[in-house]
C-alpha cells in the first residue's frame, strides 16, 4: 500500500473543508427557514418546519464531525455523510413544495452534493 502524496492529502483536506462548509451553510439556511414557519400552521407547514430543524441538526453534527481532528474511523464518517446527504435531499424536496423556500432548497442540494463528492474522495 502506498502513502498518499502531499497533493492528494491537500486535496482530501480541501474536499473535507468544502463539505464541512456546505454543511454549516445548510444548517444555517434550514434553521432560518424553519424559524419562519408557524409551528401552529398547517400539517404540511409543520412537516416542512420539522424537516428543516432535523436537517439543520444533522448538518451541524456533520460539520462538527468533519471539523474535528481526532482519529475518526472512515466508516463512521461515511455513515454520517450518507445520513446528511439523505436528509438534505428530503428537506430540499419539502422546501420545493413551499413557496419562498427555493434558496434553502438549493443550499440543501449543494450540501448533499458536497457530501456525495466527499464520499467519493474517501474511496
mmCIF file of C-alpha atoms in Angstrom:
data_model
loop_
_atom_site.group_PDB
_atom_site.id
_atom_site.type_symbol
_atom_site.label_atom_id
_atom_site.label_comp_id
_atom_site.label_asym_id
_atom_site.label_seq_id
_atom_site.Cartn_x
_atom_site.Cartn_y
_atom_site.Cartn_z
ATOM 1 C CA UNK A 1 0.000 0.000 0.000
ATOM 2 C CA UNK A 2 1.434 3.374 -0.956
ATOM 3 C CA UNK A 3 1.173 6.523 1.108
ATOM 4 C CA UNK A 4 -0.854 9.409 -0.288
ATOM 5 C CA UNK A 5 1.162 12.129 -1.935
ATOM 6 C CA UNK A 6 1.255 15.605 -0.473
ATOM 7 C CA UNK A 7 -1.043 16.784 -3.293
ATOM 8 C CA UNK A 8 -3.564 14.001 -2.588
ATOM 9 C CA UNK A 9 -3.539 14.879 1.099
ATOM 10 C CA UNK A 10 -4.152 18.580 0.374
ATOM 11 C CA UNK A 11 -6.993 17.683 -1.993
ATOM 12 C CA UNK A 12 -8.548 15.403 0.630
ATOM 13 C CA UNK A 13 -8.368 18.160 3.264
ATOM 14 C CA UNK A 14 -9.810 20.712 0.823
ATOM 15 C CA UNK A 15 -12.711 18.368 -0.005
ATOM 16 C CA UNK A 16 -13.313 17.772 3.698
ATOM 17 C CA UNK A 17 -13.324 21.525 4.397
ATOM 18 C CA UNK A 18 -15.628 22.214 1.426
ATOM 19 C CA UNK A 19 -18.090 19.612 2.689
ATOM 20 C CA UNK A 20 -17.963 20.958 6.257
ATOM 21 C CA UNK A 21 -18.554 24.478 4.949
ATOM 22 C CA UNK A 22 -21.550 23.325 2.849
ATOM 23 C CA UNK A 23 -22.972 21.588 5.929
ATOM 24 C CA UNK A 24 -22.597 24.750 8.021
ATOM 25 C CA UNK A 25 -24.321 26.841 5.339
ATOM 26 C CA UNK A 26 -27.130 24.314 5.060
ATOM 27 C CA UNK A 27 -27.601 24.196 8.834
ATOM 28 C CA UNK A 28 -27.984 27.992 8.899
ATOM 29 C CA UNK A 29 -30.360 28.110 5.926
ATOM 30 C CA UNK A 30 -32.559 25.340 7.317
ATOM 31 C CA UNK A 31 -32.679 26.861 10.798
ATOM 32 C CA UNK A 32 -33.713 30.213 9.355
ATOM 33 C CA UNK A 33 -36.316 28.655 7.052
ATOM 34 C CA UNK A 34 -37.743 26.554 9.899
ATOM 35 C CA UNK A 35 -37.966 29.611 12.163
ATOM 36 C CA UNK A 36 -40.098 31.395 9.549
ATOM 37 C CA UNK A 37 -42.757 28.684 9.611
ATOM 38 C CA UNK A 38 -45.598 28.867 12.095
ATOM 39 C CA UNK A 39 -45.461 25.888 14.478
ATOM 40 C CA UNK A 40 -49.267 26.108 14.673
ATOM 41 C CA UNK A 41 -49.641 26.197 10.877
ATOM 42 C CA UNK A 42 -50.997 23.534 8.588
ATOM 43 C CA UNK A 43 -49.865 19.934 8.836
ATOM 44 C CA UNK A 44 -47.758 20.427 5.692
ATOM 45 C CA UNK A 45 -46.095 23.552 7.140
ATOM 46 C CA UNK A 46 -45.333 21.654 10.342
ATOM 47 C CA UNK A 47 -43.776 18.814 8.316
ATOM 48 C CA UNK A 48 -41.559 21.270 6.427
ATOM 49 C CA UNK A 49 -40.625 23.029 9.689
ATOM 50 C CA UNK A 50 -39.667 19.737 11.354
ATOM 51 C CA UNK A 51 -37.634 18.628 8.335
ATOM 52 C CA UNK A 52 -35.839 21.985 8.351
ATOM 53 C CA UNK A 53 -34.983 21.589 12.029
ATOM 54 C CA UNK A 54 -33.811 17.997 11.527
ATOM 55 C CA UNK A 55 -31.718 18.984 8.510
ATOM 56 C CA UNK A 56 -30.120 21.828 10.480
ATOM 57 C CA UNK A 57 -29.229 19.428 13.318
ATOM 58 C CA UNK A 58 -27.842 16.713 11.016
ATOM 59 C CA UNK A 59 -25.818 19.232 9.003
ATOM 60 C CA UNK A 60 -24.459 20.804 12.177
ATOM 61 C CA UNK A 61 -23.430 17.378 13.505
ATOM 62 C CA UNK A 62 -21.800 16.510 10.168
ATOM 63 C CA UNK A 63 -19.900 19.786 10.127
ATOM 64 C CA UNK A 64 -18.627 19.112 13.658
ATOM 65 C CA UNK A 65 -17.613 15.566 12.698
ATOM 66 C CA UNK A 66 -15.659 16.829 9.694
ATOM 67 C CA UNK A 67 -14.076 19.674 11.666
ATOM 68 C CA UNK A 68 -12.756 17.510 14.494
ATOM 69 C CA UNK A 69 -9.209 16.300 14.113
ATOM 70 C CA UNK A 70 -9.431 13.224 16.307
ATOM 71 C CA UNK A 71 -8.917 9.883 14.630
ATOM 72 C CA UNK A 72 -12.431 9.155 13.451
ATOM 73 C CA UNK A 73 -12.880 5.985 11.500
ATOM 74 C CA UNK A 74 -13.645 6.312 7.818
ATOM 75 C CA UNK A 75 -16.746 4.113 8.046
ATOM 76 C CA UNK A 76 -18.239 6.356 10.722
ATOM 77 C CA UNK A 77 -17.582 9.441 8.612
ATOM 78 C CA UNK A 78 -19.117 7.741 5.580
ATOM 79 C CA UNK A 79 -22.289 6.859 7.557
ATOM 80 C CA UNK A 80 -22.557 10.468 8.787
ATOM 81 C CA UNK A 81 -22.109 11.808 5.239
ATOM 82 C CA UNK A 82 -24.736 9.448 3.823
ATOM 83 C CA UNK A 83 -27.190 10.402 6.570
ATOM 84 C CA UNK A 84 -26.582 14.095 5.912
ATOM 85 C CA UNK A 85 -26.939 13.647 2.149
ATOM 86 C CA UNK A 86 -30.212 11.772 2.563
ATOM 87 C CA UNK A 87 -31.740 14.285 4.997
ATOM 88 C CA UNK A 88 -30.639 17.231 2.834
ATOM 89 C CA UNK A 89 -32.327 15.777 -0.231
ATOM 90 C CA UNK A 90 -35.523 15.040 1.692
ATOM 91 C CA UNK A 91 -35.534 18.563 3.084
ATOM 92 C CA UNK A 92 -34.874 20.066 -0.369
ATOM 93 C CA UNK A 93 -37.900 18.214 -1.751
ATOM 94 C CA UNK A 94 -40.047 19.510 1.111
ATOM 95 C CA UNK A 95 -38.789 23.063 0.551
ATOM 96 C CA UNK A 96 -39.576 22.736 -3.162
ATOM 97 C CA UNK A 97 -43.245 22.462 -2.244
ATOM 98 C CA UNK A 98 -43.121 25.531 0.000
ATOM 99 C CA UNK A 99 -43.253 28.954 -1.707
ATOM 100 C CA UNK A 100 -40.326 31.192 -0.792
ATOM 101 C CA UNK A 101 -38.032 28.334 0.205
ATOM 102 C CA UNK A 102 -36.279 27.936 -3.151
ATOM 103 C CA UNK A 103 -32.921 29.263 -1.946
ATOM 104 C CA UNK A 104 -32.969 26.988 1.109
ATOM 105 C CA UNK A 105 -33.760 24.019 -1.179
ATOM 106 C CA UNK A 106 -30.767 24.946 -3.355
ATOM 107 C CA UNK A 107 -28.468 25.117 -0.302
ATOM 108 C CA UNK A 108 -29.714 21.673 0.794
ATOM 109 C CA UNK A 109 -28.954 20.242 -2.646
ATOM 110 C CA UNK A 110 -25.488 21.838 -2.640
ATOM 111 C CA UNK A 111 -24.779 20.244 0.739
ATOM 112 C CA UNK A 112 -25.982 16.847 -0.491
ATOM 113 C CA UNK A 113 -23.663 17.169 -3.484
ATOM 114 C CA UNK A 114 -20.714 18.160 -1.261
ATOM 115 C CA UNK A 115 -21.360 15.095 0.922
ATOM 116 C CA UNK A 116 -21.509 12.894 -2.175
ATOM 117 C CA UNK A 117 -18.270 14.386 -3.508
ATOM 118 C CA UNK A 118 -16.512 13.842 -0.198
ATOM 119 C CA UNK A 119 -17.703 10.221 -0.007
ATOM 120 C CA UNK A 120 -16.078 9.735 -3.413
ATOM 121 C CA UNK A 121 -12.868 11.281 -2.028
ATOM 122 C CA UNK A 122 -12.908 8.685 0.755
ATOM 123 C CA UNK A 123 -12.747 5.831 -1.774
#
